[in-house]
């Protein structure tokens, strides 16, 4: 188990390292990082002091060492607009995104399990049609357009939901969550459906049926447990996709999370904040992938046994 | 061969409609701006934010924006920008990904390991974040957007081509070619490529959707296509501020995206069936019965498109 986890952690560590180095070298490849960090109308003298203060006149390897040390100490520089530490701003915005993401994933899994199992249990039924409609919509409707149309219908025309912000309590959660839900539910439903169709025709389900287990118990107890593993592998990819969605949704609904922080830092040309937000997201995804691996190992006896060796 | 594909396509009404829509979109992208170009930028403040059908003339059937420009004309001009980013991005990632993927899968060993690790690295990071950072550091020109989108999509073809060619290289006919002294390049070209191509084309059709949505999202967020150029995603973003008074500014460009992506998805599903000899017979049964006959369609392409 420990060997398995160590190997998996090393595999997921590679992308994280690539991201860390990627951000560093991208900022240097443009030629002058000073013009990247400072506002466009900065004078030559300002850039000169900036280079000295931040050690940009040192050799590249020294800069890299400083940069990595800064990351370890959560020091990503300070914001241009507020002068606050970039790491503090990113960490403050983080819980808002996390709330949004966790709620979405929990709802997505619940919905996908219900719709997917139902669709697999009764092929070509209303639920099955709805499942394929969902996955079609998830693959082809732009989330930002759906969000704006949601605002138009429910906030502008009907006036039942707020257009943006987090002040209206639970009501302000409805539209962002609904928009974010679309993609994961569409994909997960298809995965659950496929896995359930395979599981329902497996020998152990037939055995359970022949022993006289009622259909609800067969679906929930025998089939679903085995269908959960494939769904879990997709969950990691979905979480990565959820970051994309969060950037769009947060900037539309003015949700004070990490996605909005990123877009704001781009419009304000505030590279320190963008860097902190991107690296924080990368670390989260790294930890999430490890968590999924642990769940997967615990869930699937074949992986678990192999991991023990 | 090709006539039977035509007949198969015509028998499936939904797929035919999707193919026709995509052809129309392509024609609009090629000829539309030539025929209508000037109208998209013709400002007339006296006609600002008029609702669809409020003004006479076919130019104004979809209404006007705040500067009195025809929405229809702008959508037509935007078609070229949107496809001008999506098509090159798909083609570049298709070519690079398939060539390297087939090469890695054919040779196995360390080449395969290195290539797959690179694919994993790219896929395990949110594509939008990568685009955000790159387009922040470098200016968001159409060329840069194409490059960023192509890089994020290469792993999809890498994985598909690698898997198929790794399986093919152990087959008897490849062994036979090897025994006759054929070089690896010509074996890949003559024996591996023709068999992998249909799968790659299916993935590419579906990926076209993804790339179009990605470009729209970037443009919407303000780091994609920049004004005065116009793309569908950018039009939705520009209309967002007028949502209270002029819903049509955002509605119709978004609808254009949906129509194009749904058509591509439908066509991709058809191509997947049509190019698979084991599944092709399904196209001979009416649509309603088809799902019943397909118990376990693993949505692999869908998953990877995420």
Coordinates of C-alpha atoms in Angstrom, one line a residue:
Chain A
X1 CA 0.0 0.0 0.0
X2 CA 2.7 2.4 1.0
X3 CA 4.8 1.5 -2.0
X4 CA 1.9 1.9 -4.2
X5 CA 1.1 5.3 -2.8
X6 CA 4.7 6.4 -3.0
X7 CA 4.9 5.5 -6.6
X8 CA 1.6 7.2 -7.4
X9 CA 2.6 10.3 -5.5
X10 CA 5.9 10.5 -7.5
X11 CA 3.9 10.2 -10.7
X12 CA 1.6 13.0 -9.8
X13 CA 4.5 15.1 -8.5
X14 CA 5.9 15.4 -12.0
X15 CA 3.1 17.6 -13.3
X16 CA 3.4 19.8 -10.2
X17 CA 7.1 20.3 -10.8
X18 CA 6.5 21.1 -14.5
X19 CA 4.0 23.7 -13.5
X20 CA 6.3 25.3 -10.9
X21 CA 9.2 25.4 -13.4
X22 CA 6.9 26.4 -16.3
X23 CA 5.6 29.5 -14.6
X24 CA 9.1 30.5 -13.7
X25 CA 10.6 30.1 -17.1
X26 CA 7.5 31.5 -18.9
X27 CA 8.0 34.7 -16.9
X28 CA 11.7 34.8 -17.9
X29 CA 11.3 33.8 -21.6
X30 CA 9.6 37.1 -22.5
X31 CA 12.9 38.8 -22.0
X32 CA 12.1 41.3 -19.3
X33 CA 10.1 40.0 -16.2
X34 CA 10.1 43.6 -14.9
X35 CA 7.6 44.6 -17.6
X36 CA 5.5 41.6 -16.7
X37 CA 5.3 42.4 -13.0
X38 CA 5.0 46.1 -13.3
X39 CA 2.2 48.1 -14.8
X40 CA 2.5 49.0 -18.5
X41 CA 3.2 52.6 -17.8
X42 CA 6.1 52.0 -15.4
X43 CA 9.2 54.2 -16.0
X44 CA 12.6 52.9 -16.7
X45 CA 13.8 53.9 -13.2
X46 CA 11.0 52.0 -11.5
X47 CA 11.9 48.9 -13.5
X48 CA 15.5 49.3 -12.5
X49 CA 14.7 49.4 -8.8
X50 CA 12.3 46.5 -9.2
X51 CA 15.0 44.4 -10.8
X52 CA 17.4 45.2 -8.0
X53 CA 14.9 44.6 -5.2
X54 CA 13.8 41.3 -6.7
X55 CA 17.2 40.0 -7.7
X56 CA 16.4 39.9 -11.4
X57 CA 20.0 41.0 -12.1
X58 CA 21.3 37.8 -10.6
X59 CA 22.1 34.7 -12.7
X60 CA 19.1 32.6 -13.7
X61 CA 20.0 29.6 -11.4
X62 CA 20.1 31.9 -8.4
X63 CA 16.7 33.3 -9.4
X64 CA 15.4 29.8 -9.6
X65 CA 16.7 28.9 -6.2
X66 CA 15.2 32.1 -4.7
X67 CA 11.9 31.4 -6.5
X68 CA 11.7 27.9 -5.1
X69 CA 12.6 29.1 -1.6
X70 CA 9.9 31.7 -1.9
X71 CA 7.3 29.0 -2.8
X72 CA 8.3 26.9 0.3
X73 CA 7.8 30.0 2.4
X74 CA 4.5 30.8 0.6
X75 CA 6.1 34.0 -0.6
X76 CA 4.9 34.9 -4.1
X77 CA 5.6 38.6 -3.9
X78 CA 3.1 41.3 -3.2
X79 CA 0.0 42.6 -5.1
X80 CA 0.5 45.7 -7.2
X81 CA -2.9 47.1 -6.5
X82 CA -3.2 46.5 -2.8
X83 CA 0.4 45.9 -1.7
X84 CA -0.9 42.8 0.2
X85 CA 0.9 39.5 0.1
X86 CA -0.2 37.5 -3.0
X87 CA -0.2 34.2 -1.1
X88 CA -2.6 35.7 1.6
X89 CA -5.0 36.9 -1.1
X90 CA -5.0 33.6 -2.9
X91 CA -5.5 31.7 0.4
X92 CA -8.3 34.0 1.4
X93 CA -10.1 33.4 -1.9
X94 CA -9.6 29.7 -1.8
X95 CA -12.3 28.6 0.6
X96 CA -15.0 30.2 -1.6
X97 CA -13.9 28.1 -4.6
X98 CA -13.6 25.0 -2.5
X99 CA -17.2 25.4 -1.2
X100 CA -18.4 25.7 -4.7
X101 CA -16.4 22.8 -6.0
X102 CA -17.2 20.4 -3.2
X103 CA -21.0 21.1 -3.3
X104 CA -20.9 20.6 -7.1
X105 CA -19.0 17.3 -6.9
X106 CA -21.3 15.9 -4.2
X107 CA -24.4 16.9 -6.1
X108 CA -22.9 15.6 -9.4
X109 CA -22.1 12.2 -7.9
X110 CA -25.5 11.8 -6.4
X111 CA -27.3 12.9 -9.5
X112 CA -25.1 10.8 -11.8
X113 CA -25.5 7.6 -9.7
X114 CA -29.3 8.0 -9.6
X115 CA -29.8 8.8 -13.3
X116 CA -27.0 6.5 -14.5
X117 CA -28.2 3.5 -12.6
X118 CA -31.8 4.1 -13.6
X119 CA -30.7 4.5 -17.3
X120 CA -28.7 1.2 -17.1
X121 CA -31.5 -0.6 -15.3
X122 CA -34.1 0.3 -17.9
X123 CA -32.4 0.8 -21.3
X124 CA -34.3 3.1 -23.7
X125 CA -36.6 4.4 -20.9
X126 CA -37.2 8.1 -20.2
X127 CA -34.3 8.1 -17.8
X128 CA -32.0 6.6 -20.5
X129 CA -33.0 9.3 -23.0
X130 CA -32.5 11.9 -20.4
X131 CA -29.0 10.5 -19.6
X132 CA -27.9 10.7 -23.3
X133 CA -29.5 14.2 -23.6
X134 CA -27.5 15.3 -20.5
X135 CA -24.2 14.1 -21.9
X136 CA -24.8 15.7 -25.2
X137 CA -25.6 19.0 -23.6
X138 CA -22.6 18.7 -21.4
X139 CA -20.3 18.2 -24.3
X140 CA -21.7 21.0 -26.5
X141 CA -23.2 23.9 -24.6
X142 CA -20.8 26.6 -23.5
X143 CA -21.0 27.1 -19.7
X144 CA -20.6 30.8 -19.9
X145 CA -23.5 31.1 -22.2
X146 CA -25.7 28.9 -20.1
X147 CA -24.8 31.0 -17.0
X148 CA -25.7 34.2 -18.7
X149 CA -29.0 32.8 -20.0
X150 CA -29.7 31.6 -16.5
X151 CA -29.1 35.1 -15.2
X152 CA -31.4 36.5 -18.0
X153 CA -34.3 34.1 -17.3
X154 CA -34.1 33.7 -13.5
X155 CA -32.7 37.1 -12.4
X156 CA -33.7 39.6 -15.1
X157 CA -37.1 38.2 -16.3
X158 CA -38.4 36.3 -13.3
X159 CA -36.5 38.2 -10.6
X160 CA -36.3 35.1 -8.3
X161 CA -32.5 34.8 -8.1
X162 CA -29.8 37.4 -7.6
X163 CA -27.7 38.2 -10.6
X164 CA -24.4 37.9 -8.8
X165 CA -22.5 38.0 -5.5
X166 CA -22.9 35.9 -2.4
X167 CA -25.1 38.2 -0.3
X168 CA -28.4 36.5 -0.9
X169 CA -27.6 33.4 1.1
X170 CA -28.5 30.0 -0.4
X171 CA -30.3 31.7 -3.4
X172 CA -27.0 33.0 -4.7
X173 CA -25.7 29.5 -4.8
X174 CA -28.3 28.2 -7.2
X175 CA -27.1 29.6 -10.6
X176 CA -23.3 29.1 -10.1
X177 CA -23.8 25.5 -8.9
X178 CA -26.3 24.7 -11.7
X179 CA -23.8 26.0 -14.3
X180 CA -20.9 24.1 -12.8
X181 CA -22.9 20.9 -12.4
X182 CA -23.7 20.5 -16.1
X183 CA -20.3 19.1 -17.3
X184 CA -19.5 16.7 -14.4
X185 CA -23.1 15.3 -14.3
X186 CA -23.1 14.7 -18.1
X187 CA -19.9 12.8 -18.1
X188 CA -20.4 10.9 -14.8
X189 CA -23.9 9.8 -15.8
X190 CA -22.5 8.1 -18.9
X191 CA -19.7 6.5 -17.0
X192 CA -22.0 5.2 -14.3
X193 CA -24.5 4.0 -16.9
X194 CA -21.7 2.1 -18.8
X195 CA -20.3 0.6 -15.7
X196 CA -23.7 -0.4 -14.4
X197 CA -24.7 -2.0 -17.6
X198 CA -21.6 -4.1 -17.4
X199 CA -22.0 -4.9 -13.7
X200 CA -25.7 -5.8 -14.1
X201 CA -24.9 -8.6 -16.6
X202 CA -21.9 -9.9 -14.5
X203 CA -22.1 -13.4 -13.0
X204 CA -22.2 -12.2 -9.3
X205 CA -25.3 -10.1 -10.0
X206 CA -26.9 -13.1 -11.7
X207 CA -26.0 -15.2 -8.7
X208 CA -27.5 -12.6 -6.3
X209 CA -30.7 -12.6 -8.4
X210 CA -30.9 -16.3 -8.5
X211 CA -30.6 -16.4 -4.8
X212 CA -33.7 -14.2 -4.6
X213 CA -32.3 -10.8 -3.7
X214 CA -34.8 -8.1 -4.6
X215 CA -33.8 -5.8 -7.5
X216 CA -33.2 -2.7 -5.3
X217 CA -30.7 -4.7 -3.2
X218 CA -29.0 -6.0 -6.4
X219 CA -28.6 -2.5 -7.9
X220 CA -27.5 -0.8 -4.7
X221 CA -25.5 -3.4 -3.0
X222 CA -24.0 -5.7 -5.7
X223 CA -23.8 -3.7 -8.9
X224 CA -23.2 -0.1 -7.7
X225 CA -20.3 -1.0 -5.5
X226 CA -18.5 -2.5 -8.4
X227 CA -19.5 0.3 -10.8
X228 CA -18.1 2.9 -8.4
X229 CA -14.4 2.3 -9.3
X230 CA -14.6 3.5 -13.0
X231 CA -16.6 6.5 -11.9
X232 CA -13.9 7.4 -9.4
X233 CA -11.1 7.3 -12.0
X234 CA -13.0 9.9 -14.0
X235 CA -13.5 12.0 -10.9
X236 CA -9.9 13.2 -11.0
X237 CA -10.2 14.4 -14.6
X238 CA -13.5 16.1 -13.7
X239 CA -12.0 17.9 -10.8
X240 CA -9.4 19.3 -13.2
X241 CA -12.2 20.3 -15.5
X242 CA -14.0 21.9 -12.6
X243 CA -11.2 24.4 -12.3
X244 CA -11.9 25.6 -15.9
X245 CA -15.5 25.9 -15.0
X246 CA -14.9 27.7 -11.8
X247 CA -12.9 30.5 -13.5
X248 CA -15.8 31.2 -15.9
X249 CA -18.6 30.8 -13.3
X250 CA -16.8 32.9 -10.7
X251 CA -16.1 35.7 -13.1
X252 CA -19.7 35.8 -14.3
X253 CA -21.3 35.6 -10.9
X254 CA -18.8 37.7 -9.0
X255 CA -18.0 34.8 -6.7
X256 CA -15.0 35.9 -4.6
X257 CA -13.0 32.7 -5.3
X258 CA -9.7 31.8 -6.8
X259 CA -11.0 31.9 -10.4
X260 CA -12.3 35.5 -10.1
X261 CA -8.9 36.4 -8.5
X262 CA -7.1 35.0 -11.5
X263 CA -9.3 36.9 -14.0
X264 CA -9.0 40.1 -12.0
X265 CA -5.2 39.8 -11.8
X266 CA -5.2 39.5 -15.6
X267 CA -7.2 42.5 -16.2
X268 CA -5.2 44.4 -13.6
X269 CA -1.9 42.9 -15.0
X270 CA -0.9 41.7 -11.5
X271 CA 1.5 38.8 -12.2
X272 CA 2.3 38.0 -8.6
X273 CA -1.3 37.2 -7.8
X274 CA -1.8 35.2 -11.0
X275 CA 1.2 33.1 -10.1
X276 CA 0.1 32.5 -6.5
X277 CA -3.4 31.5 -7.6
X278 CA -2.2 29.2 -10.4
X279 CA 0.4 27.4 -8.1
X280 CA -2.2 27.0 -5.3
X281 CA -4.6 25.4 -7.8
X282 CA -1.8 23.1 -9.0
X283 CA -1.0 22.0 -5.5
X284 CA -4.6 21.3 -4.8
X285 CA -5.0 19.1 -7.8
X286 CA -1.9 17.2 -6.9
X287 CA -3.3 16.5 -3.4
X288 CA -6.6 15.6 -4.9
X289 CA -5.1 13.1 -7.3
X290 CA -3.4 11.4 -4.3
X291 CA -6.7 11.3 -2.4
X292 CA -8.4 9.7 -5.3
X293 CA -5.7 7.1 -5.6
X294 CA -6.2 6.2 -1.9
X295 CA -9.9 5.9 -2.4
X296 CA -9.4 3.8 -5.5
X297 CA -7.0 1.4 -3.7
X298 CA -9.4 1.0 -0.8
X299 CA -12.4 0.4 -3.1
X300 CA -10.9 -2.1 -5.5
X301 CA -9.6 -5.3 -4.0
X302 CA -7.5 -6.1 -7.0
X303 CA -5.6 -2.8 -6.8
X304 CA -5.4 -3.1 -3.0
X305 CA -3.9 -6.6 -3.1
X306 CA -1.4 -5.6 -5.8
X307 CA -0.5 -2.5 -3.8
X308 CA 0.2 -4.7 -0.7
X309 CA 2.9 -6.7 -2.5
Chain B
X1 CA -16.4 2.7 -50.8
X2 CA -17.1 6.3 -50.7
X3 CA -20.6 6.0 -52.4
X4 CA -21.6 3.6 -49.6
X5 CA -20.6 6.1 -47.0
X6 CA -22.7 8.7 -48.8
X7 CA -25.7 6.3 -48.8
X8 CA -25.1 5.4 -45.1
X9 CA -25.0 9.1 -44.2
X10 CA -28.2 9.9 -46.2
X11 CA -30.0 7.1 -44.5
X12 CA -29.4 8.7 -41.1
X13 CA -31.5 11.8 -41.2
X14 CA -30.1 13.4 -38.0
X15 CA -26.5 12.9 -39.1
X16 CA -27.3 14.3 -42.5
X17 CA -28.8 17.4 -41.0
X18 CA -25.7 17.8 -38.8
X19 CA -23.4 17.4 -41.8
X20 CA -25.4 20.0 -43.8
X21 CA -25.3 22.5 -40.9
X22 CA -21.5 22.1 -40.6
X23 CA -21.1 22.6 -44.4
X24 CA -23.2 25.8 -44.2
X25 CA -21.1 27.1 -41.3
X26 CA -18.0 26.4 -43.3
X27 CA -19.3 28.1 -46.4
X28 CA -20.4 31.1 -44.3
X29 CA -16.9 31.3 -42.8
X30 CA -15.3 31.2 -46.2
X31 CA -17.6 33.5 -48.2
X32 CA -19.7 35.3 -45.6
X33 CA -17.2 38.0 -44.7
X34 CA -16.6 38.8 -48.3
X35 CA -20.3 39.3 -49.0
X36 CA -21.1 41.2 -45.9
X37 CA -17.8 42.4 -44.4
X38 CA -18.5 46.1 -44.2
X39 CA -21.9 45.7 -42.5
X40 CA -20.4 44.1 -39.4
X41 CA -18.6 47.4 -38.6
X42 CA -21.2 49.8 -40.0
X43 CA -22.1 51.9 -36.9
X44 CA -25.3 53.8 -36.8
X45 CA -26.1 55.1 -33.3
X46 CA -29.7 55.9 -34.2
X47 CA -30.3 52.2 -34.5
X48 CA -28.6 51.1 -31.2
X49 CA -29.8 48.0 -29.3
X50 CA -32.9 47.4 -31.5
X51 CA -34.7 44.1 -30.8
X52 CA -34.8 41.3 -33.5
X53 CA -37.3 42.1 -36.3
X54 CA -37.8 45.6 -35.0
X55 CA -36.1 47.2 -38.0
X56 CA -36.9 46.2 -41.6
X57 CA -34.4 44.4 -43.7
X58 CA -32.9 40.9 -43.4
X59 CA -29.7 42.4 -41.9
X60 CA -31.6 43.3 -38.7
X61 CA -33.5 40.0 -38.2
X62 CA -31.4 39.3 -35.2
X63 CA -31.4 42.9 -33.9
X64 CA -28.5 45.4 -33.5
X65 CA -25.9 46.0 -30.8
X66 CA -25.3 49.1 -28.8
X67 CA -23.5 50.8 -31.7
X68 CA -26.2 49.9 -34.2
X69 CA -24.3 47.2 -35.9
X70 CA -26.2 44.2 -37.3
X71 CA -25.9 41.2 -35.0
X72 CA -26.4 38.8 -38.0
X73 CA -23.5 40.4 -39.9
X74 CA -21.3 40.3 -36.8
X75 CA -22.1 36.6 -36.3
X76 CA -21.2 35.9 -39.9
X77 CA -17.9 37.7 -39.6
X78 CA -17.2 36.0 -36.3
X79 CA -17.8 32.6 -37.9
X80 CA -14.5 33.0 -39.8
X81 CA -12.5 34.0 -36.7
X82 CA -13.9 31.1 -34.6
X83 CA -13.3 28.5 -37.3
X84 CA -10.0 30.2 -38.2
X85 CA -8.8 29.3 -34.7
X86 CA -10.6 26.0 -34.2
X87 CA -9.7 24.3 -37.5
X88 CA -5.9 25.0 -37.4
X89 CA -5.8 24.1 -33.7
X90 CA -7.5 20.7 -34.3
X91 CA -5.4 20.0 -37.4
X92 CA -2.1 20.8 -35.7
X93 CA -2.8 18.7 -32.6
X94 CA -4.2 15.9 -34.8
X95 CA -1.0 15.7 -37.0
X96 CA 1.5 16.1 -34.2
X97 CA -0.3 13.9 -31.7
X98 CA -1.0 11.1 -34.2
X99 CA 2.5 11.0 -35.7
X100 CA 4.3 10.9 -32.3
X101 CA 1.7 8.6 -30.8
X102 CA 2.0 6.0 -33.6
X103 CA 5.7 6.2 -33.5
X104 CA 5.8 5.7 -29.7
X105 CA 3.2 2.9 -29.8
X106 CA 5.1 1.1 -32.6
X107 CA 8.4 1.2 -30.9
X108 CA 7.2 0.6 -27.3
X109 CA 9.8 0.7 -24.6
X110 CA 11.3 4.0 -23.4
X111 CA 9.9 6.1 -26.2
X112 CA 6.4 5.0 -25.2
X113 CA 7.1 5.8 -21.5
X114 CA 8.4 9.3 -22.2
X115 CA 5.6 10.2 -24.6
X116 CA 2.9 9.0 -22.2
X117 CA 4.4 10.8 -19.3
X118 CA 4.4 14.0 -21.2
X119 CA 0.8 13.4 -22.1
X120 CA -0.1 12.8 -18.5
X121 CA 1.6 16.0 -17.4
X122 CA -0.3 18.1 -19.9
X123 CA -3.6 16.4 -19.1
X124 CA -3.3 16.7 -15.4
X125 CA -3.2 20.4 -15.4
X126 CA -6.4 22.5 -16.2
X127 CA -6.1 23.6 -19.8
X128 CA -7.7 26.9 -19.1
X129 CA -5.0 27.8 -16.5
X130 CA -2.2 27.0 -18.9
X131 CA -3.9 29.2 -21.5
X132 CA -4.4 31.9 -19.0
X133 CA -0.7 32.0 -18.0
X134 CA 0.7 31.7 -21.5
X135 CA -1.7 34.3 -23.0
X136 CA -1.0 36.6 -20.1
X137 CA 2.8 36.5 -20.7
X138 CA 2.5 36.5 -24.5
X139 CA -0.1 38.7 -26.1
X140 CA -3.4 37.0 -27.0
X141 CA -3.1 37.0 -30.8
X142 CA -5.0 34.4 -32.9
X143 CA -1.7 32.6 -33.6
X144 CA -0.9 32.3 -29.9
X145 CA -4.4 31.0 -29.1
X146 CA -4.1 28.4 -31.9
X147 CA -0.7 27.2 -30.4
X148 CA -1.9 27.1 -26.8
X149 CA -5.1 25.2 -27.8
X150 CA -3.1 22.8 -30.0
X151 CA -0.7 22.0 -27.2
X152 CA -3.5 21.3 -24.7
X153 CA -5.2 18.9 -27.2
X154 CA -2.1 17.0 -28.4
X155 CA -2.3 14.4 -25.5
X156 CA -5.7 13.2 -26.7
X157 CA -4.3 12.1 -30.0
X158 CA -1.1 10.8 -28.4
X159 CA -3.1 8.5 -26.2
X160 CA -5.4 7.2 -28.9
X161 CA -2.7 6.7 -31.6
X162 CA -0.3 5.2 -29.1
X163 CA -2.9 2.6 -27.8
X164 CA -4.0 1.5 -31.3
X165 CA -0.5 1.3 -32.8
X166 CA 0.9 -0.6 -29.8
X167 CA -1.8 -3.1 -30.3
X168 CA -1.3 -3.3 -34.1
X169 CA 2.5 -3.7 -34.0
X170 CA 2.1 -7.2 -32.5
X171 CA -0.2 -8.3 -35.3
X172 CA 0.8 -10.9 -37.9
X173 CA 0.6 -8.6 -40.9
X174 CA 3.0 -6.1 -39.2
X175 CA 5.3 -9.0 -38.4
X176 CA 5.2 -10.1 -42.0
X177 CA 6.1 -6.7 -43.2
X178 CA 9.0 -6.6 -40.8
X179 CA 10.2 -10.0 -42.0
X180 CA 10.2 -8.6 -45.6
X181 CA 12.6 -6.0 -44.3
X182 CA 10.3 -2.9 -44.4
X183 CA 11.5 0.0 -42.3
X184 CA 9.6 1.2 -39.3
X185 CA 8.6 4.4 -41.1
X186 CA 7.0 2.6 -44.1
X187 CA 5.3 0.1 -41.8
X188 CA 3.7 2.9 -39.8
X189 CA 2.7 4.6 -43.0
X190 CA 1.4 1.6 -45.0
X191 CA 0.1 -0.7 -42.3
X192 CA -0.6 1.2 -39.1
X193 CA -1.8 4.6 -40.2
X194 CA -4.7 3.4 -42.4
X195 CA -6.2 1.4 -39.6
X196 CA -5.8 4.1 -36.9
X197 CA -7.1 6.9 -39.1
X198 CA -10.9 6.4 -38.6
X199 CA -10.5 6.5 -34.9
X200 CA -8.4 9.6 -35.0
X201 CA -10.9 11.3 -37.3
X202 CA -13.7 10.5 -34.9
X203 CA -11.7 11.9 -32.0
X204 CA -10.9 15.0 -34.1
X205 CA -14.5 15.7 -34.9
X206 CA -15.4 15.5 -31.3
X207 CA -12.4 17.6 -30.3
X208 CA -13.5 20.3 -32.7
X209 CA -16.3 20.9 -30.3
X210 CA -14.0 21.2 -27.4
X211 CA -11.6 23.5 -29.1
X212 CA -14.4 25.8 -30.2
X213 CA -15.8 25.9 -26.7
X214 CA -12.3 26.6 -25.3
X215 CA -11.7 29.5 -27.7
X216 CA -15.1 30.9 -26.9
X217 CA -14.3 30.7 -23.1
X218 CA -11.0 32.4 -23.6
X219 CA -12.5 35.1 -25.7
X220 CA -15.3 35.5 -23.2
X221 CA -12.9 35.9 -20.3
X222 CA -11.0 38.6 -22.3
X223 CA -7.8 36.7 -23.0
X224 CA -8.8 35.2 -26.4
X225 CA -9.8 37.1 -29.5
X226 CA -9.5 40.8 -28.9
X227 CA -11.8 43.6 -30.2
X228 CA -12.0 45.0 -32.9
X229 CA -11.8 41.4 -34.1
X230 CA -14.9 39.5 -33.2
X231 CA -15.6 35.9 -32.3
X232 CA -18.8 34.2 -31.0
X233 CA -17.5 34.0 -27.4
X234 CA -16.4 37.6 -27.5
X235 CA -19.9 38.6 -28.7
X236 CA -21.5 36.8 -25.7
X237 CA -19.1 38.7 -23.4
X238 CA -19.9 42.0 -25.0
X239 CA -23.6 41.4 -24.7
X240 CA -23.3 40.5 -21.0
X241 CA -23.4 44.1 -19.9
X242 CA -26.7 44.7 -21.8
X243 CA -28.5 41.7 -20.4
X244 CA -31.1 43.8 -18.6
X245 CA -32.2 45.6 -21.8
X246 CA -31.0 43.6 -24.9
X247 CA -30.9 39.9 -24.4
X248 CA -30.3 39.2 -28.1
X249 CA -26.7 40.5 -27.9
X250 CA -25.6 37.4 -25.9
X251 CA -28.3 34.9 -26.9
X252 CA -27.7 34.6 -30.7
X253 CA -23.9 34.2 -30.7
X254 CA -24.2 31.6 -28.0
X255 CA -26.9 29.8 -30.0
X256 CA -24.5 29.8 -33.0
X257 CA -21.9 28.0 -30.8
X258 CA -24.5 25.5 -29.6
X259 CA -25.7 24.7 -33.1
X260 CA -22.2 24.2 -34.4
X261 CA -21.0 22.1 -31.5
X262 CA -24.1 19.9 -31.3
X263 CA -23.8 19.2 -35.1
X264 CA -20.1 18.2 -34.6
X265 CA -21.1 15.9 -31.7
X266 CA -23.8 14.2 -33.7
X267 CA -21.6 13.8 -36.7
X268 CA -18.8 12.4 -34.5
X269 CA -21.1 9.8 -33.1
X270 CA -22.1 8.8 -36.7
X271 CA -18.5 8.7 -37.9
X272 CA -17.6 6.4 -34.9
X273 CA -20.3 3.9 -36.0
X274 CA -19.7 4.3 -39.7
X275 CA -15.9 3.7 -39.6
X276 CA -16.2 0.7 -37.2
X277 CA -16.9 -2.5 -39.2
X278 CA -18.2 -4.2 -36.1
X279 CA -20.7 -1.5 -35.4
X280 CA -21.6 -0.3 -38.9
X281 CA -24.7 -2.5 -39.2
X282 CA -26.3 -0.4 -36.5
X283 CA -26.7 2.4 -39.0
X284 CA -29.0 0.2 -41.0
X285 CA -31.6 0.0 -38.2
X286 CA -33.8 3.0 -37.4
X287 CA -32.5 5.4 -34.8
X288 CA -35.0 4.5 -32.1
X289 CA -33.9 0.9 -31.9
X290 CA -30.2 1.7 -32.0
X291 CA -29.7 2.5 -28.3
X292 CA -31.4 -0.7 -27.3
X293 CA -28.9 -2.6 -29.4
X294 CA -25.9 -0.8 -27.9
X295 CA -25.6 -2.0 -24.3
X296 CA -22.1 -1.0 -23.4
X297 CA -20.9 2.1 -25.2
X298 CA -18.0 3.2 -23.1
X299 CA -17.9 7.0 -23.6
X300 CA -14.1 7.0 -23.9
X301 CA -13.9 9.9 -26.3
X302 CA -16.2 11.9 -24.1
X303 CA -14.1 11.3 -21.1
X304 CA -11.0 12.2 -22.9
X305 CA -12.5 15.4 -24.2
X306 CA -12.7 16.6 -20.7

